[in-house]
XYZ file of C-alpha atoms in Angstrom:
346
model
C 0.000 0.000 0.000
C 1.294 3.497 -0.840
C 2.522 5.576 2.103
C 1.633 8.812 0.239
C -1.674 9.193 2.068
C -3.137 12.750 1.941
C -2.793 13.038 5.754
C 0.816 11.854 5.871
C 3.136 14.352 7.649
C 0.252 16.807 7.949
C 0.966 19.724 10.298
C -1.477 20.918 12.957
C -2.200 24.194 11.124
C -2.997 22.518 7.803
C -6.163 23.694 6.026
C -9.354 21.598 6.025
C -9.497 18.331 4.145
C -11.160 19.971 1.153
C -7.977 21.946 0.494
C -5.731 18.892 0.483
C -4.847 17.714 -2.967
C -5.394 13.940 -3.132
C -2.609 11.793 -4.543
C -2.878 11.033 -8.227
C -2.839 7.268 -7.661
C -2.669 4.591 -5.006
C -0.824 1.317 -5.383
C -3.123 -1.705 -5.436
C -2.836 -4.546 -2.997
C -5.119 -7.523 -2.465
C -6.493 -8.852 0.791
C -8.090 -12.133 1.697
C -10.782 -12.229 4.380
C -11.754 -15.331 6.307
C -15.097 -15.333 8.126
C -16.105 -17.820 10.817
C -19.307 -18.248 12.801
C -20.635 -20.730 15.321
C -19.298 -21.874 18.668
C -15.688 -22.080 17.505
C -15.698 -18.989 15.265
C -13.542 -16.869 17.564
C -11.103 -19.715 18.206
C -10.803 -20.426 14.482
C -9.879 -16.851 13.574
C -7.643 -16.150 16.556
C -5.926 -19.530 16.277
C -5.227 -19.169 12.570
C -4.004 -15.587 13.025
C -1.522 -16.637 15.721
C -0.480 -19.671 13.665
C 0.197 -17.743 10.460
C 2.019 -15.017 12.371
C 4.284 -17.607 14.003
C 4.957 -19.376 10.691
C 5.980 -16.173 8.928
C 8.204 -15.178 11.835
C 10.250 -18.319 11.176
C 10.206 -18.374 7.386
C 9.036 -15.279 5.549
C 6.389 -15.924 2.855
C 5.855 -19.563 3.919
C 2.269 -18.461 4.624
C 0.103 -15.441 3.723
C 0.929 -12.427 5.887
C -1.837 -11.708 8.403
C -2.926 -8.229 9.484
C -5.724 -8.576 12.017
C -8.579 -10.621 13.377
C -11.678 -9.501 15.244
C -15.437 -9.659 15.760
C -18.182 -8.077 13.695
C -20.045 -5.345 15.553
C -23.607 -6.453 14.961
C -23.466 -10.214 14.531
C -21.859 -13.252 16.119
C -19.200 -13.651 13.449
C -15.432 -13.284 13.389
C -12.943 -12.343 10.691
C -9.262 -12.533 9.841
C -7.543 -10.380 7.221
C -4.478 -11.606 5.343
C -2.598 -11.071 2.100
C -4.281 -12.612 -0.915
C -2.125 -15.190 -2.679
C -3.394 -16.794 -5.846
C -3.387 -20.574 -5.608
C -1.598 -22.505 -8.322
C -0.582 -26.154 -8.369
C -1.841 -28.231 -5.445
C 0.074 -29.831 -3.882
C 3.259 -28.026 -4.940
C 6.360 -29.524 -6.508
C 7.577 -32.233 -4.071
C 11.232 -31.186 -4.045
C 10.606 -27.467 -3.523
C 7.754 -27.987 -1.084
C 9.431 -30.511 1.211
C 12.614 -28.421 1.234
C 10.688 -25.384 2.506
C 8.651 -27.408 4.986
C 11.748 -29.051 6.462
C 13.444 -25.635 6.656
C 10.471 -24.307 8.619
C 10.712 -27.212 11.050
C 14.481 -26.915 11.469
C 14.576 -23.130 11.892
C 11.748 -22.896 14.426
C 12.301 -22.668 18.181
C 9.703 -23.154 20.895
C 9.552 -20.032 23.108
C 9.344 -22.249 26.201
C 11.515 -25.095 24.978
C 8.453 -27.332 25.396
C 5.782 -28.878 23.197
C 2.482 -27.024 22.825
C 1.302 -23.529 21.885
C 0.212 -20.315 23.564
C -3.397 -20.480 22.359
C -6.008 -22.937 21.134
C -5.969 -23.624 17.407
C -8.480 -25.425 15.227
C -8.616 -27.973 12.477
C -11.573 -26.908 10.403
C -14.351 -26.177 12.891
C -13.050 -28.425 15.676
C -10.664 -27.339 18.404
C -7.263 -28.884 19.038
C -5.718 -29.375 22.471
C -2.816 -27.006 21.857
C -3.110 -24.378 24.601
C -0.723 -26.082 27.024
C 2.976 -26.809 27.389
C 4.555 -30.210 28.045
C 8.174 -31.314 28.285
C 7.115 -34.778 27.142
C 5.950 -35.082 23.543
C 4.244 -38.383 24.391
C 2.223 -36.655 27.111
C 1.110 -33.814 24.840
C 0.152 -36.153 22.007
C -1.808 -38.355 24.412
C -3.851 -35.342 25.551
C -4.394 -34.189 21.970
C -5.535 -37.616 20.771
C -7.770 -38.078 23.835
C -9.413 -34.735 23.030
C -10.185 -35.886 19.483
C -11.595 -39.221 20.637
C -13.808 -37.463 23.204
C -15.314 -35.295 20.452
C -15.779 -38.326 18.212
C -17.683 -40.277 20.876
C -19.791 -37.219 21.680
C -20.803 -36.956 18.024
C -21.107 -40.604 16.981
C -22.018 -42.309 20.250
C -20.515 -45.188 22.167
C -18.899 -48.230 20.573
C -17.493 -50.495 23.327
C -14.860 -52.277 21.221
C -13.702 -48.971 19.723
C -13.421 -47.419 23.177
C -11.418 -50.358 24.505
C -8.943 -49.920 21.656
C -8.763 -46.220 22.508
C -7.856 -47.039 26.115
C -5.076 -49.406 25.040
C -3.769 -46.926 22.462
C -3.603 -44.081 24.974
C -2.233 -46.063 27.914
C 0.047 -48.564 26.175
C 0.749 -47.785 22.505
C 1.666 -44.103 22.907
C 4.232 -44.721 25.680
C 5.671 -47.675 23.781
C 6.143 -45.747 20.525
C 6.769 -42.159 21.648
C 8.652 -42.425 24.954
C 11.778 -43.834 23.234
C 12.100 -40.533 21.343
C 13.083 -38.865 24.630
C 14.849 -41.624 26.554
C 18.223 -43.396 26.696
C 20.029 -40.235 25.605
C 17.713 -39.521 22.674
C 15.909 -36.208 22.238
C 13.666 -34.413 19.767
C 13.218 -30.707 19.208
C 9.793 -29.037 19.450
C 9.235 -27.814 15.872
C 6.637 -25.301 14.734
C 4.086 -27.263 12.710
C 1.400 -26.178 10.275
C -0.873 -28.677 12.011
C -3.136 -29.663 9.101
C -0.801 -30.053 6.149
C -2.879 -31.714 3.441
C -3.432 -31.074 -0.287
C -5.824 -28.114 -0.032
C -3.706 -26.313 2.552
C -0.608 -26.367 0.348
C -0.124 -24.559 -2.950
C 2.219 -22.928 -5.416
C 2.020 -19.122 -5.463
C 0.952 -18.097 -8.972
C 2.950 -14.849 -8.789
C 6.217 -16.007 -7.229
C 6.200 -19.711 -8.095
C 7.187 -20.648 -4.537
C 5.355 -23.220 -2.389
C 3.340 -21.900 0.539
C 0.949 -23.183 3.207
C -2.300 -21.720 4.509
C -5.228 -22.349 6.903
C -2.845 -23.333 9.687
C -3.652 -24.741 13.117
C -0.144 -24.642 14.515
C 1.652 -25.857 17.616
C 5.165 -27.003 18.535
C 5.487 -30.766 18.167
C 7.540 -33.616 16.734
C 8.286 -32.774 13.099
C 7.176 -36.251 11.969
C 3.636 -35.481 13.154
C 3.306 -33.046 10.237
C 3.547 -35.845 7.671
C 1.165 -38.174 9.516
C -1.602 -36.699 7.389
C 0.198 -37.858 4.240
C -0.367 -41.531 5.040
C -4.016 -41.534 3.930
C -4.424 -42.622 0.278
C -7.174 -40.012 -0.144
C -4.476 -37.305 -0.254
C -2.217 -36.530 -3.205
C 0.511 -35.904 -0.638
C 0.420 -39.646 0.062
C 2.536 -40.102 -3.073
C 5.851 -41.642 -1.969
C 7.814 -38.862 -3.656
C 6.701 -36.340 -0.985
C 7.651 -38.502 1.981
C 10.919 -39.557 0.351
C 11.962 -35.966 -0.288
C 10.925 -34.811 3.177
C 13.137 -37.501 4.737
C 16.026 -36.278 2.593
C 15.667 -32.848 4.171
C 14.939 -33.943 7.744
C 16.436 -37.170 9.055
C 14.156 -39.764 10.618
C 14.178 -39.649 14.431
C 15.675 -42.451 16.478
C 14.698 -45.194 16.999
C 14.419 -45.325 13.223
C 12.770 -48.770 13.306
C 9.689 -47.199 14.924
C 9.192 -44.661 12.139
C 6.291 -46.440 10.433
C 4.575 -47.080 13.750
C 4.886 -43.410 14.680
C 3.520 -42.400 11.290
C 0.490 -44.670 11.727
C -0.034 -43.397 15.274
C 0.103 -39.764 14.122
C -2.360 -40.482 11.307
C -5.011 -41.395 13.893
C -5.510 -37.769 14.931
C -6.101 -36.624 11.384
C -8.445 -39.488 10.563
C -10.499 -39.071 13.738
C -10.813 -35.409 12.767
C -12.057 -36.420 9.327
C -14.627 -38.718 10.951
C -15.915 -35.785 13.003
C -15.923 -33.242 10.171
C -17.154 -35.321 7.215
C -20.627 -36.883 7.574
C -20.952 -40.412 6.253
C -17.244 -41.084 5.772
C -15.747 -44.390 6.895
C -12.814 -42.930 8.810
C -14.047 -44.111 12.201
C -13.895 -47.687 10.956
C -10.464 -47.023 9.428
C -9.187 -45.699 12.767
C -10.586 -48.814 14.459
C -8.551 -51.033 12.124
C -5.428 -48.875 12.484
C -5.569 -49.086 16.279
C -5.888 -52.858 16.011
C -2.777 -52.910 13.830
C -0.805 -50.787 16.293
C -1.824 -52.893 19.284
C -1.134 -56.149 17.456
C 2.362 -54.905 16.542
C 3.476 -53.136 19.721
C 1.313 -54.509 22.555
C 0.878 -58.183 21.766
C -0.542 -59.311 25.111
C -3.201 -56.595 25.031
C -4.060 -57.637 21.485
C -4.561 -61.276 22.542
C -6.802 -60.194 25.434
C -8.814 -57.960 23.123
C -9.292 -60.736 20.570
C -10.457 -63.171 23.243
C -12.896 -60.700 24.788
C -14.307 -59.835 21.363
C -14.904 -63.511 20.582
C -16.589 -64.062 23.948
C -18.761 -60.987 23.396
C -19.803 -62.224 19.967
C -20.757 -65.612 21.396
C -22.787 -64.031 24.186
C -24.714 -62.052 21.588
C -25.345 -65.159 19.505
C -26.379 -67.145 22.582
C -28.700 -64.362 23.638
C -30.505 -64.631 20.330
C -30.803 -68.449 20.552
C -33.786 -68.986 22.821
C -33.651 -72.793 22.500
C -30.077 -72.914 23.851
C -27.166 -74.839 22.350
C -27.783 -78.217 20.814
C -26.018 -81.369 22.018
C -22.333 -81.264 21.209
C -22.174 -77.494 20.529
C -20.629 -76.662 23.905
C -17.882 -79.243 23.381
C -17.158 -77.828 19.910
C -16.913 -74.308 21.332
C -14.462 -75.457 24.010
C -12.322 -77.113 21.341
C -12.376 -73.909 19.263
C -11.256 -71.861 22.274
C -8.352 -74.250 22.840
C -7.351 -73.871 19.184
C -7.484 -70.089 19.525
C -5.245 -70.183 22.614
C -2.688 -72.302 20.796
C -2.756 -70.020 17.747
C -2.319 -66.908 19.860
C 0.659 -68.373 21.666
């Protein structure tokens, strides 16, 4: 915007406005306005404003520059004003994009040295548990994932088997997979994350040709969390070329053998969010299967117990629907099947 405003450097004894000669021309600049309503409207605008401001403080032009956010005077709606950037190719070139993203992660520094953020941010219209600080990444991620599962159950209702898998994932899988990142001399740095880095939130700037990110819900976390959203085949970013190039720019954390397990664990948060935000999608069922895979791989005894309890539950349901009771020989067959299951599990 031009600084040659008609009131610029105006003295106190200047004549009335009518006597001021207006400038012959103003430079043009384009703004983008985001508007949010509903229960999370304020959080959405404030959270994105703080996220974009933090991103640009680390790496200039990685995200649209933000100017302000606020509330409309006469209605329950909120706004955020930012630079307009014309969207080109989505997602951007894998080499250029992953280079910039890794640079953002490497150059960022948590103001507290901990994992978290100074305000609540959102993913779409749902809040994220970001407004807290934790020295342990495993502890922060546990709270964030618990928050997502709580919202999912509130929206979709109870599912006992699903909720049992949740309990095992939170109490057993997370410590098993994430605690080693910060134990036995190993450490990870809290990196500033976009927080919802998928196809539509990445783009090539049509004017400059550089990759940029938008619609952020940031916090400081493990850099590998950022690419957890790339695991889902529904995203173009799931193409192996993006993950391969990101790893070239940011080495896999130790223990390296747990990388795929961490990636699957991180994908849960994004997929639970999709289940909440997208009516009729099958992501809740996908999360159910992914938790089973994690438990089977990393918590074998809990997996065996879960399998046994599920089989018993199924049989109780079948028996409850059989008013005549089991026929002769059925009980013996069931006992034999249970013995076979025990042998197989061992």
